[in-house]
Coordinates of C-alpha atoms and ligand atoms in Angstrom, one line a residue:
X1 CA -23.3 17.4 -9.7
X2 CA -26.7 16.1 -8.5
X3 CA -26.6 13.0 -6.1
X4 CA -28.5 10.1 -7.1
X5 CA -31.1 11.0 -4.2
X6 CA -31.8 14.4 -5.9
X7 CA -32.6 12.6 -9.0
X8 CA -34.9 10.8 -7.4
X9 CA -38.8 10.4 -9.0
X10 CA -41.2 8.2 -6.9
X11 CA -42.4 5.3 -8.7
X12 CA -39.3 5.7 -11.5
X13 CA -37.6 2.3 -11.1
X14 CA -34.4 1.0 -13.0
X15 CA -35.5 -2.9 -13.3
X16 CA -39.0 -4.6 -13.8
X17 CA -39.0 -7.4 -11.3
X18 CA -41.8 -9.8 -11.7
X19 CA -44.5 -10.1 -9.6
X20 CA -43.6 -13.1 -6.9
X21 CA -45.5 -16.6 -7.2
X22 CA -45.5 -17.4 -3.9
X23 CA -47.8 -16.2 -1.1
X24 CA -46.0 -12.9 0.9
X25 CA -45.6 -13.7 4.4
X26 CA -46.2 -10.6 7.0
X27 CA -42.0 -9.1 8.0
X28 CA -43.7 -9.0 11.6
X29 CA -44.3 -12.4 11.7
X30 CA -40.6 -13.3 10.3
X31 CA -38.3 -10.3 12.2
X32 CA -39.2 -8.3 15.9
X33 CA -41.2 -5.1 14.7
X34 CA -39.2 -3.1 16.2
X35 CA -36.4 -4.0 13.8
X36 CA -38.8 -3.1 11.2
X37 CA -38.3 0.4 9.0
X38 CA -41.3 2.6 8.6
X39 CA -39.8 3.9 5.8
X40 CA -36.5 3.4 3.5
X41 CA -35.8 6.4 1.3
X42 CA -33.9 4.9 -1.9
X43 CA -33.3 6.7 -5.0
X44 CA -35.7 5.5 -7.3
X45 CA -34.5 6.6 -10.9
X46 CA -34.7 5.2 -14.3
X47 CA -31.7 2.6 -16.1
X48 CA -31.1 5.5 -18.2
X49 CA -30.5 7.9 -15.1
X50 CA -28.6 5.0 -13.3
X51 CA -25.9 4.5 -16.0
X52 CA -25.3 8.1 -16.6
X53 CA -25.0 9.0 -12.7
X54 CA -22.5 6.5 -12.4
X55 CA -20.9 7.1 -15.6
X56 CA -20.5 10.5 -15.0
X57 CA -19.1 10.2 -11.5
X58 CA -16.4 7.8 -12.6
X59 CA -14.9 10.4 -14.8
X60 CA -14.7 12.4 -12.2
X61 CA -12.2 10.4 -10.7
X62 CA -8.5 10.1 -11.5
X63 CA -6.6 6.3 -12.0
X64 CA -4.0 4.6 -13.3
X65 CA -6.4 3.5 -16.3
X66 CA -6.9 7.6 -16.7
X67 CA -3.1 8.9 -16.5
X68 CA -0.3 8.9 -15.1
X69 CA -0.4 8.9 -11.1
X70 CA 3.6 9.1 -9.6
X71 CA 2.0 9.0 -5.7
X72 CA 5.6 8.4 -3.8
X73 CA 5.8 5.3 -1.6
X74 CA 2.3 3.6 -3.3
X75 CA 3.2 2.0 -6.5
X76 CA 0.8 3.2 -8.4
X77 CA 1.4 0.8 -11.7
X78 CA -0.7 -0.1 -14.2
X79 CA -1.4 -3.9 -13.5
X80 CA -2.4 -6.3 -15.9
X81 CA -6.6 -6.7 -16.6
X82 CA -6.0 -10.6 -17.3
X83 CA -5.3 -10.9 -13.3
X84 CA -8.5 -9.6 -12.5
X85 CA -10.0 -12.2 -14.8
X86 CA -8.2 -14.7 -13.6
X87 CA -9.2 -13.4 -10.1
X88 CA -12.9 -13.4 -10.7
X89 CA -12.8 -17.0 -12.1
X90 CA -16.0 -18.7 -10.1
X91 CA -13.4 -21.7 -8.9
X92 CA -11.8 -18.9 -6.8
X93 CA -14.7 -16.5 -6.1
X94 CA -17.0 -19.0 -4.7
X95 CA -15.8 -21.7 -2.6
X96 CA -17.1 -20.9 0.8
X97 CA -14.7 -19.8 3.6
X98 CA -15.6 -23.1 5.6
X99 CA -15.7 -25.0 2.5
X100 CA -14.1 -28.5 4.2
X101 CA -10.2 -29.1 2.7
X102 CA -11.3 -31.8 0.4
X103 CA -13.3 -29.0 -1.3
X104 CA -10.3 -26.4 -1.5
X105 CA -7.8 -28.4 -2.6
X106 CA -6.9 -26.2 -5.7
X107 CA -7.3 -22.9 -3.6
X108 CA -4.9 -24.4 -0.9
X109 CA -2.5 -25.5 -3.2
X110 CA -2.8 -22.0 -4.9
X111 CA -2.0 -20.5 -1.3
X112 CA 0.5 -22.7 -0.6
X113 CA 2.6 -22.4 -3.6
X114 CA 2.3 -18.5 -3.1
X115 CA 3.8 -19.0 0.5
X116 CA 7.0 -20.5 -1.2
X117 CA 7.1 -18.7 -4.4
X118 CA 7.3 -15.8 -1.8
X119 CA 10.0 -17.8 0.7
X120 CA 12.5 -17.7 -2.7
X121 CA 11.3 -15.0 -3.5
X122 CA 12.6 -12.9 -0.3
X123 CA 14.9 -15.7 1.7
X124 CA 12.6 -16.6 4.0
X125 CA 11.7 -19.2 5.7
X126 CA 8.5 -19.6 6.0
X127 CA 5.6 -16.9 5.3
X128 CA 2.3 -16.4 5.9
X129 CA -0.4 -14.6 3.3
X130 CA -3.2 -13.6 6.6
X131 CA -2.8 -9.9 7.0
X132 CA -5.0 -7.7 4.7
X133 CA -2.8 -5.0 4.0
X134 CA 0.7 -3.8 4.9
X135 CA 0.6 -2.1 8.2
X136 CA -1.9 -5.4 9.2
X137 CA 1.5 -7.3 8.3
X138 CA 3.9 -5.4 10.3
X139 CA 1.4 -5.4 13.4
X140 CA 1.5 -9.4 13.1
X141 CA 5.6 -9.2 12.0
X142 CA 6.1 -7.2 15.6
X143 CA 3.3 -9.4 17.3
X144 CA 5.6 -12.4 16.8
X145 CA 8.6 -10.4 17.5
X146 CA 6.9 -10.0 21.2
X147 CA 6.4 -13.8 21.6
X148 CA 9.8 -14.8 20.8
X149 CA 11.1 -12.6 23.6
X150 CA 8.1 -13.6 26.2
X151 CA 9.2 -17.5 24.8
X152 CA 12.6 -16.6 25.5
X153 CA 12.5 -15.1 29.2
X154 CA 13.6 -11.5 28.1
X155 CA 11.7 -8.3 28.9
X156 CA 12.9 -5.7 26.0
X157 CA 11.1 -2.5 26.3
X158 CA 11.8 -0.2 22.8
X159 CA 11.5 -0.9 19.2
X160 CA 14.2 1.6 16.9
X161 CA 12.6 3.4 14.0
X162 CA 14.5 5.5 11.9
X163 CA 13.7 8.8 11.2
X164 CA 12.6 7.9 7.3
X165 CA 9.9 5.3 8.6
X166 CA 6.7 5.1 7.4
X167 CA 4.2 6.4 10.0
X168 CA 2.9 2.9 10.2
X169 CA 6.0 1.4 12.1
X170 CA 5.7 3.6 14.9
X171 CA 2.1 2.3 15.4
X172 CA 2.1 -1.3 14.9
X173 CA 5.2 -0.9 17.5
X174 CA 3.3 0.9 20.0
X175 CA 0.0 -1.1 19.9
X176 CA 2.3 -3.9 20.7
X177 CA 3.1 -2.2 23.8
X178 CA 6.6 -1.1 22.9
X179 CA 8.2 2.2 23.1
X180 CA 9.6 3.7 19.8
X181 CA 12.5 5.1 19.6
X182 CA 13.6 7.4 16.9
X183 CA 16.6 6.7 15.0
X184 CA 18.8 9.4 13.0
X185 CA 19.1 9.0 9.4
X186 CA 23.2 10.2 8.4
X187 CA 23.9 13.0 5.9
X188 CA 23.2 10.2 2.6
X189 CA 19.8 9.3 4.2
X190 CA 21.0 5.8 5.5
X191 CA 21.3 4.5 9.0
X192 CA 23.3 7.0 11.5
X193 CA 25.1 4.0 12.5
X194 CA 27.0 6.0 15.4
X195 CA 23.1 6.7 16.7
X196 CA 22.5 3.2 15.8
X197 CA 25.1 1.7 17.9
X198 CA 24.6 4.1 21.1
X199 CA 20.4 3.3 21.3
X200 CA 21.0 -0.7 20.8
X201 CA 20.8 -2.0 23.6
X202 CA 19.3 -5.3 25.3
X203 CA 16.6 -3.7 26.0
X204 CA 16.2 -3.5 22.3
X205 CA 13.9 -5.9 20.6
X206 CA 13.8 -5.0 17.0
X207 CA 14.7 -2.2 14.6
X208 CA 12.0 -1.8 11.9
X209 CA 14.0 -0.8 8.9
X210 CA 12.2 0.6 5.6
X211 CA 14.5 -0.7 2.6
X212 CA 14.9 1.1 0.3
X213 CA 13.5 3.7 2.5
X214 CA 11.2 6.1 1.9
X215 CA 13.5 8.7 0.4
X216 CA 13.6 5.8 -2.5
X217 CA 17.6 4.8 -1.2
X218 CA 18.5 1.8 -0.8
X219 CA 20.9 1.0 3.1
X220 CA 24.0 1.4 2.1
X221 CA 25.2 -0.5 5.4
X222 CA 22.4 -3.0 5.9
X223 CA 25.0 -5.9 6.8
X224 CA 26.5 -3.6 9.2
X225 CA 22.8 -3.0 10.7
X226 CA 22.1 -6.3 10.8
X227 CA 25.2 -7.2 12.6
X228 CA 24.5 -4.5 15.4
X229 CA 21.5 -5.5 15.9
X230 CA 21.8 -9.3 16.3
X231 CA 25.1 -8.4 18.5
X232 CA 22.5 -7.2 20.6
X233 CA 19.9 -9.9 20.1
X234 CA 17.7 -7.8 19.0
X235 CA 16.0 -8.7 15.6
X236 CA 15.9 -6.8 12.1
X237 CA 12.3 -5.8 11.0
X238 CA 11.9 -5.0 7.3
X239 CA 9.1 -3.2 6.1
X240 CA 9.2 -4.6 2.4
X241 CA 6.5 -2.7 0.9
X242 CA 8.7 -1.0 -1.6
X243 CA 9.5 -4.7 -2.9
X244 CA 9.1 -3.4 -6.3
X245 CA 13.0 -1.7 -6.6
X246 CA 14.7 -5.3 -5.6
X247 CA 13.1 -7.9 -7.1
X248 CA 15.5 -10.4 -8.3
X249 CA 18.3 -8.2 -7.3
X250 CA 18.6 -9.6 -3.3
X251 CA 16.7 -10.7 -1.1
X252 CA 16.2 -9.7 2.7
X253 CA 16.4 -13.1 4.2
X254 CA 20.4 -13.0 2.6
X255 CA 20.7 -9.7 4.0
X256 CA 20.2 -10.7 7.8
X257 CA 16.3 -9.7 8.2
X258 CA 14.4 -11.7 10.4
X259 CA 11.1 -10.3 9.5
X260 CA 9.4 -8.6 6.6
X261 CA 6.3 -7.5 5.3
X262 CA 5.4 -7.2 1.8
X263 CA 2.4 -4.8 0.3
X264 CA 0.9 -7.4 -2.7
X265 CA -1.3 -4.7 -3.4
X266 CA 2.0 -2.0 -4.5
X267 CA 4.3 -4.8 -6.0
X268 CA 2.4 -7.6 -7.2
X269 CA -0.5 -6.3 -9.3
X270 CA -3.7 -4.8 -7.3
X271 CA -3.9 -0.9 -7.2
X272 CA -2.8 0.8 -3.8
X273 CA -4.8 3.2 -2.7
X274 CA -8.5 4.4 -2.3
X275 CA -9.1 1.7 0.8
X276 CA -9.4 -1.1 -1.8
X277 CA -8.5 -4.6 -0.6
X278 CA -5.0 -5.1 0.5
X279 CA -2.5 -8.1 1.2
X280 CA 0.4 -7.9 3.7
X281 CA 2.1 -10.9 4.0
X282 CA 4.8 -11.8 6.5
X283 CA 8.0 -13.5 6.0
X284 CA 10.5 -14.9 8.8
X285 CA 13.7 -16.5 9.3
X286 CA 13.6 -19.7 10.6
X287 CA 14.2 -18.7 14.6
X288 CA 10.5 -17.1 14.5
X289 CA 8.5 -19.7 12.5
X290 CA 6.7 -21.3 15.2
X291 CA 5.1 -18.1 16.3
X292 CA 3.2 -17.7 12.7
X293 CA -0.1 -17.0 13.3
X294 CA -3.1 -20.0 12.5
X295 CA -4.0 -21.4 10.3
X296 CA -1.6 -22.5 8.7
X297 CA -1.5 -24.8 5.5
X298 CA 0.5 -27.9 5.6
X299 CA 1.2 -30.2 2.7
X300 CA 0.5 -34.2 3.5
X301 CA 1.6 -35.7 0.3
X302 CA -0.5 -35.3 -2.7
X303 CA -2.8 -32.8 -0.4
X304 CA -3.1 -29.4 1.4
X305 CA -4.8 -29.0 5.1
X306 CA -5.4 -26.3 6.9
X307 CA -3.6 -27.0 10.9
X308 CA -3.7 -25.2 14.3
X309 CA -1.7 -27.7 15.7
X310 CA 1.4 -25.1 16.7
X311 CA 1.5 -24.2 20.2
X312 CA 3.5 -20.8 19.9
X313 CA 1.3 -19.6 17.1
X314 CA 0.7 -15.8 18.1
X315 CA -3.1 -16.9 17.1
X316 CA -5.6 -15.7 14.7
X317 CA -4.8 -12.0 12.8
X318 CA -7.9 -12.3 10.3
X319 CA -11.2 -14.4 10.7
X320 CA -10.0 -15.8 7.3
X321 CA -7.0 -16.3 5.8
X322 CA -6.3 -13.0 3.9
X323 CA -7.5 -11.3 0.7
X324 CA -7.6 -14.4 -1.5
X325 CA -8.2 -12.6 -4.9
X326 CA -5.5 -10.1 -4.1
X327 CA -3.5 -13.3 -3.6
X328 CA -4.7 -14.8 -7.1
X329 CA -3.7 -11.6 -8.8
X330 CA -0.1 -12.0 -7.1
X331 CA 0.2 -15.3 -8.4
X332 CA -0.5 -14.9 -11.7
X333 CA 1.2 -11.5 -11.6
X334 CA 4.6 -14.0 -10.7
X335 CA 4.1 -16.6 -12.5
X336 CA 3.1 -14.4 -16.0
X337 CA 6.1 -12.4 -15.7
X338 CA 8.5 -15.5 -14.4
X339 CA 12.3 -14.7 -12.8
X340 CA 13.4 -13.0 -15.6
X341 CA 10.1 -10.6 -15.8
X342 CA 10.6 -9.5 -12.4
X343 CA 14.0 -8.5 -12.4
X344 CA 13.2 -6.4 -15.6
X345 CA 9.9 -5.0 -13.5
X346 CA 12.3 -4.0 -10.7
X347 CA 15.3 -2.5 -13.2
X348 CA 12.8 -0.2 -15.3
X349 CA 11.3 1.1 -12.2
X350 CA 15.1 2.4 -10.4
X351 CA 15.6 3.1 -14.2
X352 CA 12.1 5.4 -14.1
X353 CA 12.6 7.3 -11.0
X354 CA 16.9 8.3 -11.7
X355 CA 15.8 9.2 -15.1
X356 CA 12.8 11.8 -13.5
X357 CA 16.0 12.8 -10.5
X358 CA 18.3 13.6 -13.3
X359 CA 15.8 15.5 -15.6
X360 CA 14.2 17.3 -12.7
X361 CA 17.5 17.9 -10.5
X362 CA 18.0 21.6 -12.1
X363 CA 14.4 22.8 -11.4
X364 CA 14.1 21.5 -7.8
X365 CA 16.4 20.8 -4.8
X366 CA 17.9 17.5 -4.7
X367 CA 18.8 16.5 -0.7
X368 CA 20.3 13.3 -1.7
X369 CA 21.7 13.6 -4.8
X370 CA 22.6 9.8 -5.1
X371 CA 21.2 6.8 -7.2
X372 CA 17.5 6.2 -6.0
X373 CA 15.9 2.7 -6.4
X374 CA 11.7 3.3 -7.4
X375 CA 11.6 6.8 -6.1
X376 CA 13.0 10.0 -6.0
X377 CA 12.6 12.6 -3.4
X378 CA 12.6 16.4 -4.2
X379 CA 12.5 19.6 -2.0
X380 CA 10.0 22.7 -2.9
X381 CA 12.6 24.7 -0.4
X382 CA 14.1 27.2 -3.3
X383 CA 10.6 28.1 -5.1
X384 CA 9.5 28.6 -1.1
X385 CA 12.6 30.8 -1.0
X386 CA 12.7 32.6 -4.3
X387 CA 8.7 33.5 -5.1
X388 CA 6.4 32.0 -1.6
X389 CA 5.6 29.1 -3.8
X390 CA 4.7 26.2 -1.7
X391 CA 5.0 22.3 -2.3
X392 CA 1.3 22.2 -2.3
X393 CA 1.0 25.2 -4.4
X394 CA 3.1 23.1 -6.7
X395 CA 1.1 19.8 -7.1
X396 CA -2.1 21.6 -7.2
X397 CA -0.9 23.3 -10.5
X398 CA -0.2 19.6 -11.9
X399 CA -3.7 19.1 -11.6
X400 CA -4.1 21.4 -14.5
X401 CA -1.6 19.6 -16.4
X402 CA -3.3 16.5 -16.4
X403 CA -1.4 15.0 -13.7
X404 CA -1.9 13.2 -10.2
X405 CA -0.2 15.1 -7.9
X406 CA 3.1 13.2 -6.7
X407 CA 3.2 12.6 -2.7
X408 CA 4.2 16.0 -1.0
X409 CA 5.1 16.8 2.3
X410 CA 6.6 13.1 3.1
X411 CA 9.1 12.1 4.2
X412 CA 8.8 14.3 7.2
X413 CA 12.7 15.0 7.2
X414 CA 12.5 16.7 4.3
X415 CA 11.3 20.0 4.3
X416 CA 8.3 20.6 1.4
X417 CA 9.2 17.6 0.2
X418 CA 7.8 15.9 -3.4
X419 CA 7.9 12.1 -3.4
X420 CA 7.6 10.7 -7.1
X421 CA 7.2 7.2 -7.8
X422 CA 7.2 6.3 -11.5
X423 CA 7.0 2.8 -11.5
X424 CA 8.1 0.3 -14.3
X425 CA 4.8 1.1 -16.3
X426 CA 5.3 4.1 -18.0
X427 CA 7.2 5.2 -21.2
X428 CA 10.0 7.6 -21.4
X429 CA 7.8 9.7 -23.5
X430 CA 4.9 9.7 -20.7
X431 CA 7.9 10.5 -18.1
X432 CA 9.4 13.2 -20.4
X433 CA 5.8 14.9 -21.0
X434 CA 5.5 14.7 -16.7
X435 CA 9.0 16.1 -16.3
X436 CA 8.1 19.2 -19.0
X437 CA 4.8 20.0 -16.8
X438 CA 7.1 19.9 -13.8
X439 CA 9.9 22.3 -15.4
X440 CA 7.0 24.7 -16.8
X441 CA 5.3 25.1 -13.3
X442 CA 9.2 25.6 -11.9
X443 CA 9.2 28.3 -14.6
X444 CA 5.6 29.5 -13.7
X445 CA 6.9 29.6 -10.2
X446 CA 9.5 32.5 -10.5
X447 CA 7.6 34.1 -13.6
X448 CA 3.7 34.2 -12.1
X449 CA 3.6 32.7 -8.9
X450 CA 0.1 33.8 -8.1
X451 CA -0.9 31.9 -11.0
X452 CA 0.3 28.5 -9.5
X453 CA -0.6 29.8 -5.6
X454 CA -4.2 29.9 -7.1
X455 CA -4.3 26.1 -8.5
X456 CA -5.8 24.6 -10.1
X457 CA -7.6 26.5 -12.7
X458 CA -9.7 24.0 -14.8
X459 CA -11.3 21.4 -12.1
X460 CA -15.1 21.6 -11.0
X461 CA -13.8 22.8 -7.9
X462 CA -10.7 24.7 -6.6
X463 CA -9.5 24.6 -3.4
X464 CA -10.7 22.7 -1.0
X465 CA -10.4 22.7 2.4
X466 CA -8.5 19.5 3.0
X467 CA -8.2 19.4 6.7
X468 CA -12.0 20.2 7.5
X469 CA -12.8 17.5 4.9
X470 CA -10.6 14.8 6.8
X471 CA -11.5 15.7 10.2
X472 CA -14.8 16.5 9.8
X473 CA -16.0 15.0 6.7
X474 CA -19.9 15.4 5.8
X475 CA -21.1 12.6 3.7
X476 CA -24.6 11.8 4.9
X477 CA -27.4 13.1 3.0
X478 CA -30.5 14.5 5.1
X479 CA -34.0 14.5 3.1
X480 CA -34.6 18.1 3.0
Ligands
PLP501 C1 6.8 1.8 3.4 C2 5.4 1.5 3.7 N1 5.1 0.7 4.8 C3 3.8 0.4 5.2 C4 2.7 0.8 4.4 C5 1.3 0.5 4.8 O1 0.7 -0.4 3.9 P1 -0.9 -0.4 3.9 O2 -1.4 0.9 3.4 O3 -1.2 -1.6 3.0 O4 -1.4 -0.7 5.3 C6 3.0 1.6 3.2 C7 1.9 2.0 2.3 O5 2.1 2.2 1.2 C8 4.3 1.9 2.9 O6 4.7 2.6 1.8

């Protein structure tokens, strides 16, 4: 396909603009010249080129509005159209960032019921809606995990991450300066709570704990985590980005987490994925409210203010205070489905992802063959074994089936694994037409390997080389 720059025709414009009434004033005169451009090459096409360039490239591209999309560990549900409406309302689009409080009064009442919708939510104390996406959450979570121990006097050096972990954890961890230290999952992918109790040590601050974790399971022993962790004074992390299997069902603030991020953008109505705006707020417990970064919103009567005025804060995480439309959308995402709504959301997903496990569990190796919560995790291992047909191999032939590829390859403890995520959005008959795809390429795989090893078939292009095209990726366009 073209690029709009190839299309190009000088003096072929898109819009008339009319000729300006007022006398033009020399850039020079305005701007430094040598700020100035000589020259600005911009694709000058027609409306009629316009609208089919862009047209035609958006059905190049696969969404959630297209088909179905069961990408492990993001969520990717269908949400809701009237939230974006409600989003884009010009109340909420365009009050100005330093707009003073008497001006925001519905937006900060907006943000501040969100903030304890959330706190029932989850059991926590407090929470604040500032980091942009998830990992931005757990970076601020374990930034006032680090303050509470500085506050307290008590130099602990490692941060425990199970084996399961998203890759995030370890990261957030280490740019806070702390060690990570990998934790064994056991034989049921929980908690190797023999590992667990030999690594806690005082010298432990937190373990950041993924639940359910990313082989979709929910801890089986999460009270008994909890408890040898806070033996130890350390402090229970939860990465609650996978919020979507439990809503309703518990909370984490009852289960003895001091600390947990959410992902608004997989659980409460924004599409994950593709860079797009995020939301990562952080709950706490009530021993780590003070360190909550500013501003904060506090309620005086009748009205809402925004307030430094809290000496421990950990500071600023965002020069504003988080994605406010993502917010909006979470809001109306809540209060639209209501208690009841939720817990339904959260039952039809587990219900989703056991009802792919148990239709899929002949064709592919099961590692934990127990109840999942949103997700189920699958091994390639016996098509590898029987016919040299890879994981990859496998979701590149779902391409041709009209399918997004599920996540493959993670979790990294197991071996070509495929990560499919469902989510509460779909219809049995959409899950029964995925899990028929997925049996016929299992078929495929012992009957005609090479077939699937040469996936997919029917796309503009075949294989690509994925790793050159991350590492080294080519996107500038060069006049010729
Ligand atoms: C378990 C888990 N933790 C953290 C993240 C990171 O979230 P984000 O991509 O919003 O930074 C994700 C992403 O989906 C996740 O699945």
């Amino acid at each position: 396909m073209e690029l709009i720059f190839e299309k190009s025709k000088t003096g072929r414009c898109a819009a008339d603009v009319p000729r300006s009434d007022v006398p033009e004033i020399a850039l020079e005169t305005l701007i430094d010249a040598k700020y100035l451009r000589d020259d600005l090459d911009l694709p000058e096409v027609s409306e009629i080129d316009l609208v089919r360039h862009y047209t035609n490239l958006s059905r190049r591209n696969f969404g959630v509005d297209m088909g179905f999309y069961p990408l492990g560990s993001c969520t990717m549900k269908y949400n809701p159209k009237v939230n974006e409406t409600l989003a884009a309302q010009p109340e909420f689009t365009s009050l100005h960032p330093y707009a003073p409080d008497s001006f925001a009064q519905g937006n900060l009442q907006l943000l501040h019921t969100m903030q304890r919708l959330l706190g029932n939510i989850f059991g926590m104390a407090e929470f604040t809606l500032q980091p942009a996406a998830g990992a931005h959450g757990e970076l601020t979570g374990v930034m006032m995990i680090k303050k509470y121990f500085e506050h307290k006097g008590e130099k602990r050096r490692l941060i425990l991450i199970p084996d399961t972990a998203h890759g995030t954890n370890p990261a957030s961890g280490a740019l806070c300066g702390f060690e990570t230290v990998t934790l064994r999952s056991n034989a049921e992918g929980g908690v190797d709570l023999d590992h667990l109790a030999e690594l806690m040590t005082e010298d432990v601050a937190a373990l950041m704990l993924t639940n359910p974790n990313t082989l979709g399971l929910f801890e089986r022993n999460i009270e008994k985590v909890a408890q040898l962790v806070h033996e130890k004074g350390g402090l229970l992390y939860g990465d609650g980005a996978n919020a979507n299997a439990f809503l309703g069902k518990t909370r984490p603030g009852d289960l003895g987490f001091d600390v947990i991020q959410l992902n608004l953008h997989k659980t409460f109505s924004t599409p994950h994925g593709g860079g797009g705006p995020g939301s990562g707020p952080v709950g706490v417990s009530a021993k780590l409210v003070d360190f909550l970064p500013i501003p904060r919103i506090v309620r005086k009567g009748q009205e809402f203010h925004w307030s430094e005025n809290f000496p421990l804060t950990i500071g600023r995480v965002r020069a504003f205070y988080g994605n406010f439309s993502v917010i909006v959308k979470a809001y109306a995402y809540i209060r639209s489905l209501g208690a009841e709504g939720l817990i339904r959301a959260s039952e039809m997903a587990v219900l989703n992802a056991n009802y792919i496990k148990e239709r899929l569990k002949a064709h592919f190796e099961l590692p934990y063959d127990r109840v999942c919560m949103h997700e189920c995790v699958f091994s390639g291992r016996r098509q590898v074994a029987e016919s040299g047909v890879h994981t990859t191999d496998m979701a590149k032939r779902l391409i041709d089936f009209g399918y997004h590829p599920p996540t493959i390859y993670f979790p990294l403890i197991v071996p070509e694994a495929i990560m499919i995520e469902p989510t509460e959005t779909e219809s049995k008959e959409t899950l029964d037409r995925f899990c028929n795809a997925m049996i016929a390429i299992a078929r495929e795989a012992k009957d005609n390997p090479q077939k699937v090893k040469d996936a997919p078939h029917y796309t503009p292009v075949s294989r690509l080389d994925e790793v050159l095209a991350a590492r080294k990726p080519d996107v500038c366009w060069k006049k010729p």
